[in-house]
PDB file of C-alpha atoms in Angstrom:
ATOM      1  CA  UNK A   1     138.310  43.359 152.983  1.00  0.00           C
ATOM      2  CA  UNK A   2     135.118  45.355 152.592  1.00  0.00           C
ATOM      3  CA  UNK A   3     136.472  48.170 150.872  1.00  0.00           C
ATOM      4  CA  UNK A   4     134.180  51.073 150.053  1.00  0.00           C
ATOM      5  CA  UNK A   5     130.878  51.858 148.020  1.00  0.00           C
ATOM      6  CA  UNK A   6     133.506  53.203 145.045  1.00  0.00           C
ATOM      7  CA  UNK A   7     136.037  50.744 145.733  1.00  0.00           C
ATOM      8  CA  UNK A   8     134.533  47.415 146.923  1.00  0.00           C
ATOM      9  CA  UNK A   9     136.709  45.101 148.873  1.00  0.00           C
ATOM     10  CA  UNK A  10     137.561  41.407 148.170  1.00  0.00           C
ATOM     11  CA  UNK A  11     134.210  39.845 150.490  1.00  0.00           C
ATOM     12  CA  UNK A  12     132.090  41.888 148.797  1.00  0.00           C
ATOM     13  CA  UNK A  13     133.325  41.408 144.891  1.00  0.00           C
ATOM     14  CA  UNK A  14     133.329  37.681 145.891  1.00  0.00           C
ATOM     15  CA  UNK A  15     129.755  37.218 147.052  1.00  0.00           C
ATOM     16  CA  UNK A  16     128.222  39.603 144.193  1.00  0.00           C
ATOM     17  CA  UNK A  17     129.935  37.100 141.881  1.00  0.00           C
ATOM     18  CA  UNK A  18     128.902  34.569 144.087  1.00  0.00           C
ATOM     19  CA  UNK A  19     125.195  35.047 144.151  1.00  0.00           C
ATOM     20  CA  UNK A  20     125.594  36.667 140.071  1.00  0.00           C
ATOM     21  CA  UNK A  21     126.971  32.772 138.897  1.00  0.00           C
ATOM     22  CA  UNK A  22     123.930  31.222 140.967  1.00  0.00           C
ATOM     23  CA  UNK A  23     121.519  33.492 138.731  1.00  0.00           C
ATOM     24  CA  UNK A  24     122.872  31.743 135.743  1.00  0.00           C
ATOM     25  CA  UNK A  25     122.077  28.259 137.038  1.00  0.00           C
ATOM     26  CA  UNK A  26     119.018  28.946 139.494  1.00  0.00           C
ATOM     27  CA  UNK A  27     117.053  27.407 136.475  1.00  0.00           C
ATOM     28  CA  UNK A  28     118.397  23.885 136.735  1.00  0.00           C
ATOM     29  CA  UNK A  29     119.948  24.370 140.294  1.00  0.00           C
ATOM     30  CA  UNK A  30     118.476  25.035 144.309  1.00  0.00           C
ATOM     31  CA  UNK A  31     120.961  27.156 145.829  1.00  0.00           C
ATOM     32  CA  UNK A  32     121.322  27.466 149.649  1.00  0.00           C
ATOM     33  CA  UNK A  33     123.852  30.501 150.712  1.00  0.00           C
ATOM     34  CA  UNK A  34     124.774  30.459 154.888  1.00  0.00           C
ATOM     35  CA  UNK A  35     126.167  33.056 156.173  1.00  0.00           C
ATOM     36  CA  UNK A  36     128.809  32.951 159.215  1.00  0.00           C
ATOM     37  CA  UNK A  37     131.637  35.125 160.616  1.00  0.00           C
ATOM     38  CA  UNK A  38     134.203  33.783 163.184  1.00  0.00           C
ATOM     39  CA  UNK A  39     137.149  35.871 164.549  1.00  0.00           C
ATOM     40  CA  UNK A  40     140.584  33.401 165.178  1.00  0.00           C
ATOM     41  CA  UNK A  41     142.914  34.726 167.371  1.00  0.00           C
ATOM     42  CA  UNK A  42     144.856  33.067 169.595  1.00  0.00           C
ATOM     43  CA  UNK A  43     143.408  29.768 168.906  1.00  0.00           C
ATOM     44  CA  UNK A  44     140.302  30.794 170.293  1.00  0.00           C
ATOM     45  CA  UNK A  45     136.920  30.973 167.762  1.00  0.00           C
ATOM     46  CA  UNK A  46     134.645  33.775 168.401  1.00  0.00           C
ATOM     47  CA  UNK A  47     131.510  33.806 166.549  1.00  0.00           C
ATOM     48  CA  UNK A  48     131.051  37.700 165.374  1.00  0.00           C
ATOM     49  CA  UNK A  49     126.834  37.243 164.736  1.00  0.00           C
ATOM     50  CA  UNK A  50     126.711  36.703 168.786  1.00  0.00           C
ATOM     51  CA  UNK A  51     127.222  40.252 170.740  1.00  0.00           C
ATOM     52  CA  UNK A  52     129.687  39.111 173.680  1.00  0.00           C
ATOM     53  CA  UNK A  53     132.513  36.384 173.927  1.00  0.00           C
ATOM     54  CA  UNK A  54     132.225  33.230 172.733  1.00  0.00           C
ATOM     55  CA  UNK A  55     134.395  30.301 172.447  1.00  0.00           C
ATOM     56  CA  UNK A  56     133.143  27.214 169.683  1.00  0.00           C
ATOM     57  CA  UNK A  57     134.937  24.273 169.010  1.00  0.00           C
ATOM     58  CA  UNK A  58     136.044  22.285 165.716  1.00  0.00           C
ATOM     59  CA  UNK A  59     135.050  18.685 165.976  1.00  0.00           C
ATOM     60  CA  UNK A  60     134.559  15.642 163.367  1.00  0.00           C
ATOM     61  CA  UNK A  61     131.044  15.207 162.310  1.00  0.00           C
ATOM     62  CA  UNK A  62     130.426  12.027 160.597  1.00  0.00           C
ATOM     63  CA  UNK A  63     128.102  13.099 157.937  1.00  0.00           C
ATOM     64  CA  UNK A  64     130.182  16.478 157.161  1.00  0.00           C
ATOM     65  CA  UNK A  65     133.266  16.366 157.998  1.00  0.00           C
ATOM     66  CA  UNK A  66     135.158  18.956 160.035  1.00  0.00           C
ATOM     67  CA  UNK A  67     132.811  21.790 161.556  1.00  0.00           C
ATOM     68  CA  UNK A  68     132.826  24.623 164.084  1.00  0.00           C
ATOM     69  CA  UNK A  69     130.208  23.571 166.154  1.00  0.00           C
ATOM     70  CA  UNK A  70     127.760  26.163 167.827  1.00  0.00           C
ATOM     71  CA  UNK A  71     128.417  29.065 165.017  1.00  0.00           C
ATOM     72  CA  UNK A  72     125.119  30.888 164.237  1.00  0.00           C
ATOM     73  CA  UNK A  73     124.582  30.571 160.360  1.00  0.00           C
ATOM     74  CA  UNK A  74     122.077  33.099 158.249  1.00  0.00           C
ATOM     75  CA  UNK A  75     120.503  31.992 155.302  1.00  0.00           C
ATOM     76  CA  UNK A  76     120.962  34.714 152.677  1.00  0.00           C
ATOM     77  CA  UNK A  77     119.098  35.427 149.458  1.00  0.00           C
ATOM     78  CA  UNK A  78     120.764  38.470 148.070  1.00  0.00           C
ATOM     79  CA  UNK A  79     124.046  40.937 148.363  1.00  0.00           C
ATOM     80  CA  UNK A  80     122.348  43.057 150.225  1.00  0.00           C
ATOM     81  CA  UNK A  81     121.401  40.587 153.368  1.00  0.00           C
ATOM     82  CA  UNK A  82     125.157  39.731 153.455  1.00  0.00           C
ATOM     83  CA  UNK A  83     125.657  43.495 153.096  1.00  0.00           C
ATOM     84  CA  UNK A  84     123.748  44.007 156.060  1.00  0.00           C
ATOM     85  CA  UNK A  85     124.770  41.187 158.307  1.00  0.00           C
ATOM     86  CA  UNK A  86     128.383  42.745 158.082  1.00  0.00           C
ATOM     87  CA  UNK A  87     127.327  45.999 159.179  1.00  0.00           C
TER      88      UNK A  87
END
């Protein structure tokens, strides 16, 4: 999913295009980019920003919908934060 420096993987093509379209529009548009990673295996949620285990839960919120509550979110600016946050 990463891939390599020469060859990069399908996360990282995604969020350079990502954060590349928001460029376009940063003009007439404020752009707020969270970053999370979860792990799902056998139905259990594991939030991969938080060393050790870790079991969230999905629940309703009224306002939003469907969330995993208690995953850590990072608020990224560039590539290169997400870069490093996977790392």
């Amino acid at each position: 999913m990463l891939g390599s420096q020469e060859n990069p993987g399908l996360m990282i093509l995604t969020v350079k295009d990502l954060f590349d379209q928001m460029k376009i529009t940063s003009d007439t548009v404020d752009y707020i980019v969270k970053v999370s990673f979860m792990e799902v295996y056998n139905e259990t949620l594991r939030d991969l920003l938080v060393p050790g285990p870790t079991n969230l839960d999905i629940r309703e919120d009224p306002e939003k919908g469907m969330v995993v509550a208690g995953v850590n979110e990072v608020i990224c600016e560039a590539l290169p934060e997400v870069l490093s946050i996977l790392k």
